[in-house]
Phi, psi and omega in degrees: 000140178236116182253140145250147179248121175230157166250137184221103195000081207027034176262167173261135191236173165225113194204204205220122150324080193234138204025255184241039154220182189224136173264140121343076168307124158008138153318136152095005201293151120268152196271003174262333175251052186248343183289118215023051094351054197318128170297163175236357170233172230249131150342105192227140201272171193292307162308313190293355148277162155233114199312152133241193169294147187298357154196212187218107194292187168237329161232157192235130208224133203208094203250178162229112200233000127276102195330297215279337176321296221285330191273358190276304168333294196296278181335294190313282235277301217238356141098052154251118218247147209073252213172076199331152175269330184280357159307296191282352171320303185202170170279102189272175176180172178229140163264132176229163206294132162286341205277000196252034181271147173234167174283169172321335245193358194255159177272161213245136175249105180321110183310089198358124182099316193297156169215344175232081171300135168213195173227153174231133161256108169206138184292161183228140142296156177224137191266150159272338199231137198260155182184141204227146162054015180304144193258144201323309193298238190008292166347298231277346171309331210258322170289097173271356195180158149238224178169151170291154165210138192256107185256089179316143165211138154290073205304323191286306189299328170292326195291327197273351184254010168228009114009325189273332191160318204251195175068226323310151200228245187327295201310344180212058190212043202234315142199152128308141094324093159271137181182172342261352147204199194263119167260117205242166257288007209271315195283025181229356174284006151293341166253048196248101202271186174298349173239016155110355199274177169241102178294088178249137171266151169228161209218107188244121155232166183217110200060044191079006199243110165314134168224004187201143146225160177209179153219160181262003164292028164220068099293139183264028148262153144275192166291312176312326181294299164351276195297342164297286167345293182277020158235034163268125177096343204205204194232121152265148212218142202306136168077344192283134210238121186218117197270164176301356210101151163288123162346163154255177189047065153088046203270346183202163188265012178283341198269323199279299192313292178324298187304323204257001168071012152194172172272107176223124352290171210254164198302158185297105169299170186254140192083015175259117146266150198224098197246119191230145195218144203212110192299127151111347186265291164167213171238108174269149152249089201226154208248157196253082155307170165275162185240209173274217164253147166293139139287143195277134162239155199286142217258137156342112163282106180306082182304151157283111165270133196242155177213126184311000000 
């Protein structure tokens, strides 16, 4: 089943996919409890909407799970090469802002500041079920569905902030892509291979021109190992969105910049569309605006330290 939460002259809907058009679910649908649900409106094609993200996380979990991302990356920001060790320990991730989720279809506003924008491809899990200390087998229950995700990045505000120690924050805090609905998880178990990954191909362009392919059976975590990791200790909960990582061979163009030792292709501009297609899942598209000027904030002040 593929549920979109759409705007439909001028309502907000939750609703079932069926080719290139979308049924209504009952007011009040969640898109997480839409799995048998009978629609109740007349079939309205897909152009006559507007995609939102398919639902509204209350947390975004952004792990990095591909070996070849990190080491193409790490080379870009800070010109180190391979692959930290404590990288193969565990499925590590940062939590990132839900207010920055956009639709399959809305444009991306350059971040305050930025002068070197890029994308990250990548899929996302989604929980369907709350669950603590869960074990990978147990996980997959807790998975209702996935979706594409687009982890907009700022490269230049990430290289400088994270310098202190922390982050990256401002530098990936400006939108997501969820898109372009939610497909959920029955229909992707055919591409689920022998050691549990799900072999989807994806696909990164930029104005039409391929700059990335993968497949996403080269994470070295599945999700389920994911979502255990992150309910060690703690609650993953209905709506919590835990994206995969960015891809390799080209899933962002920092990975491409790190290999080739400049930015080729060169960062992403206002009038750049970024079309990313992740095979069973569908295509998000979104064209790159200008955004605003930063407001200024004041530089650390060197206090006289005092003591009570």
């Amino acid at each position: 089943m593929r549920i979109a939460t759409y705007l439909y002259e001028g309502r907000r809907h939750c609703g079932i996919v069926e080719g290139a058009a979308v049924r209504a679910l009952p007011d009040g649908t969640s898109p997480l409890d839409a799995s048998g649900v009978r629609p109740v409106g007349p079939a309205v094609p897909l152009a006559d909407v507007r995609l939102l993200p398919p639902l509204e996380p209350p947390t975004i979990r952004d792990f990095v799970t591909f070996e070849e991302h990190v080491e193409g990356v790490r080379r870009s920001i800070d010109k180190s090469a391979g692959v930290p060790e404590a990288w193969y320990d565990a499925p590590t991730f940062y939590f990132t802002n839900p207010y920055a989720a956009i639709g399959p279809y809305d444009d991306v506003p350059v971040p305050p500041g930025s002068q070197v924008l890029d994308f990250e491809l990548e899929v996302a899990a989604i929980i369907g079920r709350a669950g603590r200390d869960l074990t990978p087998e147990q996980a997959r229950d807790h998975i209702v569905g996935y979706t594409i995700f687009n982890d907009w990045s700022a490269r230049d505000l990430q290289s400088a902030e994270m310098k202190v120690g922390l982050g990256p924050c401002k530098g990936k805090d400006t939108a997501t892509t969820l898109g372009p609905c939610l497909v959920t998880a029955d229909e992707l178990e055919p591409y689920r291979d022998s050691d549990g990954f799900l072999r989807l191909a994806l696909t990164a362009e930029v104005n039409g021109e391929v700059v990335g392919k993968d497949l996403l059976s080269n994470m070295s975590w599945t999700f389920e190992e994911m979502v255990a990791y992150a309910s060690r200790g703690t609650w993953v909960r209905p709506g919590d969105v835990l994206g995969s990582g960015t891809c390799g061979n080209g899933g962002c163009l920092a990975e491409l910049w790190g290999v080739r030792g400049k930015q080729d292709p060169v960062p992403l501009k206002p009038g750049d569309t970024v079309t990313l297609t992740v095979e069973g899942i569908g295509s998000v598209s979104n064209t790159v605006v200008a955004g605003p000027d930063p407001l200024k904030v004041p530089v650390a002040r060197k206090r006289t330290r005092e003591r009570p």
